[in-house]
Amino acid sequence: MEGFKMYALLLFPLFCMGQINVKYADIPKKEGRYGTYVTKSGQTIALRDSLTIGMPTGPNGFRFINVGKFSASNVIAGRKVGVERIRTFRRGRLRGKVFVEANSYGLMRPFRIDYEMALKSGEIVAPEQNQSNGH
């Protein structure tokens, strides 16, 4: 029983960290995982929400949706993906942005979506458009 208590105490902070909210107006410049993200437009994105992929905007595919270091394939346009993680990073060009990681149809790595840039460019469909189109 004592071992269980120690194990629970060690895991509790990890569980709590995943449930914290992050807001566009106050993006930390450190690594973090979050349970919800309040976007620039005030929408809330949460784990297990679904996003609809829009059209690619780059000459070779998506500019703001990646799998590892590569642009996501054009074949995902129009598909729904589930939000698995909401993250911030402390390194280089990733710093100061919120990324949504979504399921990647069986690929080893999830899609990493620079949420605000993908939304602004049309690479993901705005959540209110998803609802009004009956998706």
PDB file of C-alpha atoms in Angstrom:
ATOM      1  CA  MET A   1       0.000   0.000   0.000  1.00  0.00           C
ATOM      2  CA  GLU A   2       2.863   2.350   0.813  1.00  0.00           C
ATOM      3  CA  GLY A   3       4.283   1.821  -2.694  1.00  0.00           C
ATOM      4  CA  PHE A   4       0.940   2.785  -4.239  1.00  0.00           C
ATOM      5  CA  LYS A   5       0.835   6.053  -2.278  1.00  0.00           C
ATOM      6  CA  MET A   6       4.349   6.948  -3.406  1.00  0.00           C
ATOM      7  CA  TYR A   7       3.492   6.078  -7.033  1.00  0.00           C
ATOM      8  CA  ALA A   8       0.298   8.169  -6.860  1.00  0.00           C
ATOM      9  CA  LEU A   9       2.192  11.137  -5.400  1.00  0.00           C
ATOM     10  CA  LEU A  10       4.752  10.961  -8.198  1.00  0.00           C
ATOM     11  CA  LEU A  11       2.131  10.807 -10.968  1.00  0.00           C
ATOM     12  CA  PHE A  12      -0.287  13.380  -9.572  1.00  0.00           C
ATOM     13  CA  PRO A  13       1.773  16.431 -10.702  1.00  0.00           C
ATOM     14  CA  LEU A  14       2.056  14.976 -14.218  1.00  0.00           C
ATOM     15  CA  PHE A  15      -1.709  14.542 -14.403  1.00  0.00           C
ATOM     16  CA  CYS A  16      -2.323  18.074 -13.141  1.00  0.00           C
ATOM     17  CA  MET A  17       0.116  19.598 -15.629  1.00  0.00           C
ATOM     18  CA  GLY A  18      -1.864  18.149 -18.526  1.00  0.00           C
ATOM     19  CA  GLN A  19      -5.044  19.777 -17.293  1.00  0.00           C
ATOM     20  CA  ILE A  20      -3.758  23.363 -17.191  1.00  0.00           C
ATOM     21  CA  ASN A  21      -5.101  25.921 -19.643  1.00  0.00           C
ATOM     22  CA  VAL A  22      -2.997  28.044 -21.961  1.00  0.00           C
ATOM     23  CA  LYS A  23      -4.226  31.300 -23.489  1.00  0.00           C
ATOM     24  CA  TYR A  24      -3.059  33.033 -26.662  1.00  0.00           C
ATOM     25  CA  ALA A  25      -2.560  36.263 -24.726  1.00  0.00           C
ATOM     26  CA  ASP A  26      -0.269  34.529 -22.226  1.00  0.00           C
ATOM     27  CA  ILE A  27       1.744  31.827 -24.023  1.00  0.00           C
ATOM     28  CA  PRO A  28       4.636  30.698 -21.826  1.00  0.00           C
ATOM     29  CA  LYS A  29       8.108  30.569 -23.362  1.00  0.00           C
ATOM     30  CA  LYS A  30       8.751  27.119 -21.906  1.00  0.00           C
ATOM     31  CA  GLU A  31       7.897  23.502 -22.609  1.00  0.00           C
ATOM     32  CA  GLY A  32       4.451  22.514 -21.481  1.00  0.00           C
ATOM     33  CA  ARG A  33       1.448  20.288 -22.098  1.00  0.00           C
ATOM     34  CA  TYR A  34      -2.036  21.616 -21.607  1.00  0.00           C
ATOM     35  CA  GLY A  35      -5.619  20.427 -21.402  1.00  0.00           C
ATOM     36  CA  THR A  36      -7.176  23.388 -23.220  1.00  0.00           C
ATOM     37  CA  TYR A  37      -6.108  26.331 -25.370  1.00  0.00           C
ATOM     38  CA  VAL A  38      -8.002  29.620 -25.577  1.00  0.00           C
ATOM     39  CA  THR A  39      -7.222  30.886 -29.090  1.00  0.00           C
ATOM     40  CA  LYS A  40      -6.609  34.422 -30.332  1.00  0.00           C
ATOM     41  CA  SER A  41     -10.286  34.625 -31.343  1.00  0.00           C
ATOM     42  CA  GLY A  42     -11.465  33.382 -27.918  1.00  0.00           C
ATOM     43  CA  GLN A  43     -12.409  29.852 -29.007  1.00  0.00           C
ATOM     44  CA  THR A  44     -11.465  26.997 -26.685  1.00  0.00           C
ATOM     45  CA  ILE A  45      -9.736  23.921 -28.082  1.00  0.00           C
ATOM     46  CA  ALA A  46      -9.556  20.906 -25.763  1.00  0.00           C
ATOM     47  CA  LEU A  47      -8.086  17.443 -25.838  1.00  0.00           C
ATOM     48  CA  ARG A  48     -10.250  15.020 -27.852  1.00  0.00           C
ATOM     49  CA  ASP A  49     -11.843  17.866 -29.863  1.00  0.00           C
ATOM     50  CA  SER A  50     -11.776  17.376 -33.608  1.00  0.00           C
ATOM     51  CA  LEU A  51     -10.358  19.778 -36.171  1.00  0.00           C
ATOM     52  CA  THR A  52     -11.030  19.813 -39.896  1.00  0.00           C
ATOM     53  CA  ILE A  53      -7.996  20.098 -42.136  1.00  0.00           C
ATOM     54  CA  GLY A  54      -8.337  22.750 -44.848  1.00  0.00           C
ATOM     55  CA  MET A  55      -6.315  23.143 -48.040  1.00  0.00           C
ATOM     56  CA  PRO A  56      -2.504  23.226 -48.215  1.00  0.00           C
ATOM     57  CA  THR A  57      -0.958  26.647 -48.803  1.00  0.00           C
ATOM     58  CA  GLY A  58       2.642  25.789 -49.622  1.00  0.00           C
ATOM     59  CA  PRO A  59       4.087  24.833 -53.003  1.00  0.00           C
ATOM     60  CA  ASN A  60       4.808  21.310 -51.696  1.00  0.00           C
ATOM     61  CA  GLY A  61       1.915  20.845 -49.293  1.00  0.00           C
ATOM     62  CA  PHE A  62       1.031  22.207 -45.899  1.00  0.00           C
ATOM     63  CA  ARG A  63       3.184  24.941 -44.376  1.00  0.00           C
ATOM     64  CA  PHE A  64       1.800  24.853 -40.833  1.00  0.00           C
ATOM     65  CA  ILE A  65       0.905  21.159 -40.478  1.00  0.00           C
ATOM     66  CA  ASN A  66       3.891  18.850 -40.201  1.00  0.00           C
ATOM     67  CA  VAL A  67       4.794  15.265 -39.439  1.00  0.00           C
ATOM     68  CA  GLY A  68       8.219  15.453 -37.841  1.00  0.00           C
ATOM     69  CA  LYS A  69      10.293  17.806 -40.015  1.00  0.00           C
ATOM     70  CA  PHE A  70       8.197  17.215 -43.131  1.00  0.00           C
ATOM     71  CA  SER A  71       5.041  18.868 -44.458  1.00  0.00           C
ATOM     72  CA  ALA A  72       1.923  16.779 -44.061  1.00  0.00           C
ATOM     73  CA  SER A  73       0.655  15.123 -47.227  1.00  0.00           C
ATOM     74  CA  ASN A  74      -2.002  16.854 -49.337  1.00  0.00           C
ATOM     75  CA  VAL A  75      -4.247  13.776 -49.001  1.00  0.00           C
ATOM     76  CA  ILE A  76      -5.325  14.887 -45.518  1.00  0.00           C
ATOM     77  CA  ALA A  77      -7.156  17.967 -46.870  1.00  0.00           C
ATOM     78  CA  GLY A  78     -10.794  17.918 -45.785  1.00  0.00           C
ATOM     79  CA  ARG A  79     -10.302  15.225 -43.131  1.00  0.00           C
ATOM     80  CA  LYS A  80     -11.076  15.482 -39.447  1.00  0.00           C
ATOM     81  CA  VAL A  81      -8.326  14.875 -36.915  1.00  0.00           C
ATOM     82  CA  GLY A  82      -8.571  14.426 -33.160  1.00  0.00           C
ATOM     83  CA  VAL A  83      -6.624  16.662 -30.779  1.00  0.00           C
ATOM     84  CA  GLU A  84      -4.248  14.455 -28.792  1.00  0.00           C
ATOM     85  CA  ARG A  85      -1.955  17.079 -27.225  1.00  0.00           C
ATOM     86  CA  ILE A  86      -1.708  20.833 -26.799  1.00  0.00           C
ATOM     87  CA  ARG A  87       1.915  21.894 -26.372  1.00  0.00           C
ATOM     88  CA  THR A  88       4.348  24.760 -26.129  1.00  0.00           C
ATOM     89  CA  PHE A  89       8.102  24.515 -26.656  1.00  0.00           C
ATOM     90  CA  ARG A  90      11.103  26.524 -25.483  1.00  0.00           C
ATOM     91  CA  ARG A  91      13.376  25.998 -28.519  1.00  0.00           C
ATOM     92  CA  GLY A  92      14.013  28.271 -31.492  1.00  0.00           C
ATOM     93  CA  ARG A  93      11.225  28.862 -33.980  1.00  0.00           C
ATOM     94  CA  LEU A  94       8.730  26.823 -31.931  1.00  0.00           C
ATOM     95  CA  ARG A  95       9.023  29.146 -28.946  1.00  0.00           C
ATOM     96  CA  GLY A  96       6.060  31.347 -28.058  1.00  0.00           C
ATOM     97  CA  LYS A  97       3.537  29.372 -30.128  1.00  0.00           C
ATOM     98  CA  VAL A  98       0.875  26.834 -29.274  1.00  0.00           C
ATOM     99  CA  PHE A  99       0.935  23.584 -31.218  1.00  0.00           C
ATOM    100  CA  VAL A 100      -1.872  21.089 -31.445  1.00  0.00           C
ATOM    101  CA  GLU A 101      -0.780  17.512 -32.021  1.00  0.00           C
ATOM    102  CA  ALA A 102      -3.402  15.393 -33.729  1.00  0.00           C
ATOM    103  CA  ASN A 103      -3.823  11.791 -34.803  1.00  0.00           C
ATOM    104  CA  SER A 104      -2.042  11.010 -38.042  1.00  0.00           C
ATOM    105  CA  TYR A 105      -3.892   8.078 -39.602  1.00  0.00           C
ATOM    106  CA  GLY A 106      -1.465   5.379 -38.552  1.00  0.00           C
ATOM    107  CA  LEU A 107       1.794   7.274 -39.002  1.00  0.00           C
ATOM    108  CA  MET A 108       4.426   6.855 -36.314  1.00  0.00           C
ATOM    109  CA  ARG A 109       4.336  10.545 -35.377  1.00  0.00           C
ATOM    110  CA  PRO A 110       1.325  12.808 -34.896  1.00  0.00           C
ATOM    111  CA  PHE A 111       0.561  15.841 -37.021  1.00  0.00           C
ATOM    112  CA  ARG A 112       1.981  18.968 -35.381  1.00  0.00           C
ATOM    113  CA  ILE A 113      -0.192  21.970 -36.174  1.00  0.00           C
ATOM    114  CA  ASP A 114       0.906  25.573 -35.571  1.00  0.00           C
ATOM    115  CA  TYR A 115      -2.686  26.375 -34.638  1.00  0.00           C
ATOM    116  CA  GLU A 116      -2.881  30.148 -35.143  1.00  0.00           C
ATOM    117  CA  MET A 117      -0.902  30.180 -38.412  1.00  0.00           C
ATOM    118  CA  ALA A 118      -2.791  27.167 -39.798  1.00  0.00           C
ATOM    119  CA  LEU A 119      -6.107  28.821 -38.936  1.00  0.00           C
ATOM    120  CA  LYS A 120      -5.089  32.171 -40.435  1.00  0.00           C
ATOM    121  CA  SER A 121      -3.891  30.520 -43.668  1.00  0.00           C
ATOM    122  CA  GLY A 122      -6.892  28.195 -44.032  1.00  0.00           C
ATOM    123  CA  GLU A 123      -4.909  25.018 -43.457  1.00  0.00           C
ATOM    124  CA  ILE A 124      -7.416  24.221 -40.726  1.00  0.00           C
ATOM    125  CA  VAL A 125     -11.071  25.206 -40.812  1.00  0.00           C
ATOM    126  CA  ALA A 126     -12.265  27.574 -38.083  1.00  0.00           C
ATOM    127  CA  PRO A 127     -14.218  25.664 -35.399  1.00  0.00           C
ATOM    128  CA  GLU A 128     -17.378  27.781 -35.917  1.00  0.00           C
ATOM    129  CA  GLN A 129     -17.284  26.853 -39.630  1.00  0.00           C
ATOM    130  CA  ASN A 130     -17.089  23.174 -38.650  1.00  0.00           C
ATOM    131  CA  GLN A 131     -20.290  23.514 -36.620  1.00  0.00           C
ATOM    132  CA  SER A 132     -22.227  25.592 -39.126  1.00  0.00           C
ATOM    133  CA  ASN A 133     -21.443  23.131 -41.915  1.00  0.00           C
ATOM    134  CA  GLY A 134     -22.801  20.274 -39.846  1.00  0.00           C
ATOM    135  CA  HIS A 135     -19.415  18.507 -39.476  1.00  0.00           C
TER     136      HIS A 135
END
